Tab-separated table of C-alpha atoms in Angstrom:
chain	number	residue	atom	x	y	z
W	131	UNK	CA	158.468	135.118	95.177
W	132	UNK	CA	159.992	138.594	95.029
W	133	UNK	CA	159.617	140.920	98.003
W	134	UNK	CA	158.288	144.397	97.249
W	135	UNK	CA	159.887	147.277	99.157
W	136	UNK	CA	157.781	150.162	97.870
W	137	UNK	CA	157.205	151.629	101.319
W	138	UNK	CA	160.902	152.543	101.433
W	139	UNK	CA	160.844	154.512	98.181
W	140	UNK	CA	160.189	158.206	97.554
W	141	UNK	CA	157.244	157.653	95.212
W	142	UNK	CA	154.435	160.062	96.194
W	143	UNK	CA	151.340	158.632	97.865
W	144	UNK	CA	149.547	161.987	98.072
W	145	UNK	CA	149.734	164.772	95.512
W	146	UNK	CA	148.449	168.286	96.236
W	147	UNK	CA	148.563	171.140	93.714
W	148	UNK	CA	149.396	174.600	95.067
W	149	UNK	CA	148.217	177.420	92.799
W	150	UNK	CA	149.774	180.884	92.744
W	151	UNK	CA	147.172	183.485	91.757
W	152	UNK	CA	149.036	186.086	89.719
W	153	UNK	CA	146.192	188.592	90.151
W	154	UNK	CA	145.789	188.460	93.941
W	155	UNK	CA	149.374	187.252	94.651
W	156	UNK	CA	147.963	184.478	96.875
W	157	UNK	CA	148.924	180.829	97.294
W	158	UNK	CA	145.842	178.609	97.233
W	159	UNK	CA	145.446	174.925	98.101
W	160	UNK	CA	142.455	172.806	96.980
W	161	UNK	CA	141.886	171.436	100.526
W	162	UNK	CA	140.938	172.798	103.919
W	163	UNK	CA	142.795	170.084	105.808
W	164	UNK	CA	145.026	167.129	105.006
W	165	UNK	CA	145.382	163.706	106.607
W	166	UNK	CA	148.045	161.209	105.546
W	167	UNK	CA	148.922	157.683	106.592
W	168	UNK	CA	152.077	157.174	108.640
W	169	UNK	CA	155.002	156.120	106.441
W	170	UNK	CA	153.621	157.835	103.342
W	171	UNK	CA	155.077	160.514	101.066
W	172	UNK	CA	153.474	163.811	100.059
W	173	UNK	CA	154.181	165.747	96.855
W	174	UNK	CA	153.254	169.447	96.664
W	175	UNK	CA	153.212	170.693	93.068
W	176	UNK	CA	153.416	174.477	92.699
W	177	UNK	CA	151.717	175.896	89.616
W	178	UNK	CA	152.229	179.333	88.023
W	179	UNK	CA	155.379	179.843	90.091
W	180	UNK	CA	156.962	183.233	89.205
W	181	UNK	CA	160.373	183.137	87.561
W	182	UNK	CA	163.181	183.231	90.120
W	183	UNK	CA	160.991	182.009	93.011
W	184	UNK	CA	161.318	178.681	94.850
W	185	UNK	CA	158.789	176.585	96.812
W	186	UNK	CA	158.837	175.350	100.404
W	187	UNK	CA	156.470	174.031	103.075
W	188	UNK	CA	156.381	174.694	106.838
W	189	UNK	CA	154.789	172.891	109.769
W	190	UNK	CA	153.888	174.075	113.254
W	191	UNK	CA	153.115	172.062	116.373
W	192	UNK	CA	150.088	172.365	118.645
W	193	UNK	CA	151.825	175.099	120.634
W	194	UNK	CA	152.069	177.257	117.517
W	195	UNK	CA	155.847	176.933	117.204
W	196	UNK	CA	156.983	176.817	113.590
W	197	UNK	CA	159.043	173.727	112.760
W	198	UNK	CA	161.704	174.694	110.239
W	199	UNK	CA	162.399	171.081	109.235
W	200	UNK	CA	159.878	168.736	107.663
W	201	UNK	CA	157.500	168.476	110.581
W	202	UNK	CA	156.232	164.885	110.661
W	203	UNK	CA	158.326	163.944	107.607
W	204	UNK	CA	161.798	162.440	107.625
W	205	UNK	CA	163.095	164.758	104.910
W	206	UNK	CA	162.049	167.364	102.341
W	207	UNK	CA	163.243	167.219	98.737
W	208	UNK	CA	162.879	170.659	97.108
W	209	UNK	CA	162.755	171.015	93.328
W	210	UNK	CA	162.139	173.875	90.902
W	211	UNK	CA	158.388	173.814	91.347
W	212	UNK	CA	157.685	171.048	93.819
W	213	UNK	CA	158.402	169.796	97.331
W	214	UNK	CA	158.471	166.074	98.105
W	215	UNK	CA	157.993	165.266	101.801
W	216	UNK	CA	159.309	161.760	102.508
W	217	UNK	CA	158.268	159.190	105.115
W	218	UNK	CA	155.728	160.648	107.531
W	219	UNK	CA	156.759	159.411	110.990
W	220	UNK	CA	156.194	161.246	114.259
W	221	UNK	CA	155.085	160.685	117.846
W	222	UNK	CA	152.818	163.700	117.350
W	223	UNK	CA	149.697	163.272	115.218
W	224	UNK	CA	148.332	166.819	114.834
W	225	UNK	CA	150.128	169.691	113.100
W	226	UNK	CA	149.436	172.837	111.113
W	227	UNK	CA	151.052	173.250	107.702
W	228	UNK	CA	151.352	175.899	105.019
W	229	UNK	CA	152.997	176.272	101.625
W	230	UNK	CA	155.200	179.203	100.744
W	231	UNK	CA	157.190	180.608	97.854
W	232	UNK	CA	160.247	182.843	98.185
W	233	UNK	CA	162.292	184.956	95.844
W	234	UNK	CA	165.526	183.070	95.294
W	235	UNK	CA	166.297	180.044	97.438
W	236	UNK	CA	166.833	179.774	101.184
W	237	UNK	CA	166.771	182.669	103.662
W	238	UNK	CA	167.752	186.103	102.352
W	239	UNK	CA	168.296	189.363	104.212
W	240	UNK	CA	168.453	191.464	101.075
W	241	UNK	CA	166.140	194.449	100.658
W	242	UNK	CA	164.407	192.878	97.667
W	243	UNK	CA	163.706	189.523	99.349
W	244	UNK	CA	160.067	188.447	99.553
W	245	UNK	CA	157.986	185.500	100.813
W	246	UNK	CA	154.345	184.640	100.114
W	247	UNK	CA	152.540	182.176	102.396
W	248	UNK	CA	149.348	180.179	102.081
W	249	UNK	CA	146.998	179.982	105.066
W	250	UNK	CA	147.788	177.591	107.896
W	251	UNK	CA	145.787	174.370	107.473
W	252	UNK	CA	145.228	171.403	109.834
W	253	UNK	CA	147.452	168.367	109.153
W	254	UNK	CA	146.845	164.928	110.706
W	255	UNK	CA	149.125	161.897	110.746
W	256	UNK	CA	146.975	158.758	110.806
W	257	UNK	CA	148.220	155.489	112.316
W	258	UNK	CA	147.521	152.452	110.178
W	259	UNK	CA	149.545	149.355	109.417
W	260	UNK	CA	151.630	148.956	106.261
W	261	UNK	CA	149.357	146.060	105.292
W	262	UNK	CA	146.456	148.497	104.950
W	263	UNK	CA	148.574	150.788	102.782
W	264	UNK	CA	149.905	148.150	100.417
W	265	UNK	CA	147.761	145.843	98.245
W	266	UNK	CA	149.558	143.039	96.410
W	267	UNK	CA	147.941	141.549	93.304
W	268	UNK	CA	149.347	138.258	92.031
W	269	UNK	CA	149.571	137.878	88.241
W	270	UNK	CA	149.050	134.196	87.369
W	271	UNK	CA	148.921	132.029	84.237
W	272	UNK	CA	145.457	131.437	82.771
W	273	UNK	CA	145.672	129.081	79.808
W	274	UNK	CA	147.365	131.113	77.072
W	275	UNK	CA	146.759	134.350	78.932
W	276	UNK	CA	147.119	135.975	82.341
W	277	UNK	CA	144.752	136.491	85.227
W	278	UNK	CA	145.051	138.325	88.539
W	279	UNK	CA	144.206	137.496	92.142
W	280	UNK	CA	142.259	139.225	93.571
W	281	UNK	CA	140.249	140.192	90.512
W	282	UNK	CA	138.949	143.389	92.107
W	283	UNK	CA	140.538	145.627	94.760
W	284	UNK	CA	139.343	148.770	96.520
W	285	UNK	CA	141.748	151.665	97.122
W	286	UNK	CA	141.670	155.128	98.637
W	287	UNK	CA	144.143	157.960	99.082
W	288	UNK	CA	147.503	156.934	100.538
W	289	UNK	CA	147.287	153.297	99.426
W	290	UNK	CA	149.689	151.639	96.988
W	291	UNK	CA	149.074	148.707	94.675
W	292	UNK	CA	151.735	146.297	93.417
W	293	UNK	CA	151.288	143.700	90.686
W	294	UNK	CA	153.592	140.707	91.200
W	295	UNK	CA	154.554	139.079	87.865
W	296	UNK	CA	157.145	136.719	89.363
W	297	UNK	CA	155.039	133.620	88.585
W	298	UNK	CA	154.754	134.380	84.871
W	299	UNK	CA	157.599	136.669	83.719
W	300	UNK	CA	160.640	135.232	81.961
W	301	UNK	CA	164.049	136.826	81.426
W	302	UNK	CA	163.024	138.301	78.060
W	303	UNK	CA	159.707	139.659	79.351
W	304	UNK	CA	158.734	143.141	80.489
W	305	UNK	CA	155.537	143.416	82.596
W	306	UNK	CA	152.895	145.968	81.691
W	307	UNK	CA	149.815	147.226	83.525
W	308	UNK	CA	147.469	149.433	81.521
W	309	UNK	CA	144.038	150.813	82.318
W	310	UNK	CA	141.822	150.723	79.250
W	311	UNK	CA	143.573	149.315	76.173
W	312	UNK	CA	147.358	149.410	75.593
W	313	UNK	CA	148.593	152.004	73.102
W	314	UNK	CA	150.010	149.187	70.995
W	315	UNK	CA	146.419	148.263	70.181
W	316	UNK	CA	144.470	151.528	70.276
W	317	UNK	CA	145.581	155.100	71.157
W	318	UNK	CA	143.419	156.527	73.966
W	319	UNK	CA	141.424	159.731	73.746
W	320	UNK	CA	143.179	160.818	76.934
W	321	UNK	CA	146.788	159.566	77.272
W	322	UNK	CA	146.565	159.853	81.058
W	323	UNK	CA	143.779	157.252	81.055
W	324	UNK	CA	146.460	154.550	80.972
W	325	UNK	CA	147.269	155.321	84.631
W	326	UNK	CA	143.684	154.744	85.758
W	327	UNK	CA	143.240	155.967	89.350
W	328	UNK	CA	147.008	156.190	89.933
W	329	UNK	CA	149.345	159.130	89.420
W	330	UNK	CA	152.351	157.013	88.409
W	331	UNK	CA	153.708	153.503	87.847
W	332	UNK	CA	156.980	152.239	89.289
W	333	UNK	CA	158.668	149.344	87.454
W	334	UNK	CA	161.076	147.065	89.319
W	335	UNK	CA	162.923	144.702	87.002
W	336	UNK	CA	160.736	142.279	85.094
W	337	UNK	CA	158.563	141.104	87.990
W	338	UNK	CA	156.947	144.057	89.785
W	339	UNK	CA	154.800	147.033	88.798
W	340	UNK	CA	153.616	149.486	91.455
W	341	UNK	CA	150.726	151.948	91.223
W	342	UNK	CA	151.259	155.066	93.360
W	343	UNK	CA	149.225	158.166	94.100
W	344	UNK	CA	145.502	158.708	93.640
W	345	UNK	CA	143.766	160.936	91.102
W	346	UNK	CA	140.900	161.518	93.549
W	347	UNK	CA	138.238	160.524	91.001
W	348	UNK	CA	135.922	157.852	92.376
W	349	UNK	CA	134.720	154.959	90.231
W	350	UNK	CA	135.496	151.537	88.770
W	351	UNK	CA	138.626	151.368	86.604
W	352	UNK	CA	139.189	148.341	84.354
W	353	UNK	CA	142.729	147.355	83.447
W	354	UNK	CA	144.791	144.677	81.747
W	355	UNK	CA	148.089	142.966	82.564
W	356	UNK	CA	150.488	142.026	79.773
W	357	UNK	CA	153.959	140.695	79.079
W	358	UNK	CA	156.033	142.385	76.370
W	359	UNK	CA	158.938	140.927	74.445
W	360	UNK	CA	161.941	143.021	75.525
W	361	UNK	CA	163.552	143.057	72.054
W	362	UNK	CA	160.458	143.776	69.922
W	363	UNK	CA	158.169	145.528	72.469
W	364	UNK	CA	155.336	143.361	71.136
W	365	UNK	CA	152.692	141.905	73.467
W	366	UNK	CA	153.386	138.185	73.824
W	367	UNK	CA	150.959	137.302	76.635
W	368	UNK	CA	147.634	139.046	77.155
W	369	UNK	CA	145.318	139.661	80.048
W	370	UNK	CA	142.349	137.397	80.707
W	371	UNK	CA	139.208	138.104	82.683
W	372	UNK	CA	138.099	141.562	83.730
W	373	UNK	CA	140.404	142.977	86.444
W	374	UNK	CA	139.073	146.099	88.176
W	375	UNK	CA	140.139	148.736	90.667
W	376	UNK	CA	137.414	150.401	92.702
W	377	UNK	CA	138.727	153.844	93.635
W	378	UNK	CA	137.162	155.489	96.668
W	379	UNK	CA	139.156	158.616	95.858
W	380	UNK	CA	141.112	160.953	98.072
W	381	UNK	CA	139.354	160.412	101.364
W	382	UNK	CA	142.156	162.418	102.962
W	383	UNK	CA	141.057	165.979	102.293
W	384	UNK	CA	137.933	168.027	102.931
W	385	UNK	CA	136.593	171.007	101.004
């Protein structure tokens, strides 16, 4: 059986959108506080970012001292309009954090430099085991089709799901997990519906599919597991039963 190493990857477990209000020139976050599980990754997506500006995030400790580095995170990966904070690990559990945008990139002493901050918000690092963060679902043969064990799982913010196809996949197979019906059969009204409660899928070879992130929308999501023929992209083995994911949503933030 293959061993899944998703907890070592930089796939986001939490996703927070940071909005820049072009009228008030304020940075706004949709939460009043944020709690994440130890070992998890946080993605801050900055929307309406002005041209020529770059994003960043800052943390402070309980003494009010600003931490220039990633606070409880091992590293920060800064992109054009996002910041990925990787691997939350710290002896300290309570922080303050804020998002910011700056003209240009880095620290500037020029007369036209500018920085806009969001408000400081409470940040908590929760201690839970990796087993509570990672749910493994075995994909098994079921006559001419496929079934999963367990048939229903419950997730919340910060948890990852991995489907293990190692018992059924062959060299010419590509695994597929789809919420609703696969596009090969029926195009969805909303293309994002294929991801169900997850923000992204991570594919590892022909045996593992991981579901990362949480859309924050509570409810029961039904999905199917399939095997595709690598050369034709046709479905060769179909899902059986009625697999479900019960999403408790983003229990990590408060409004």
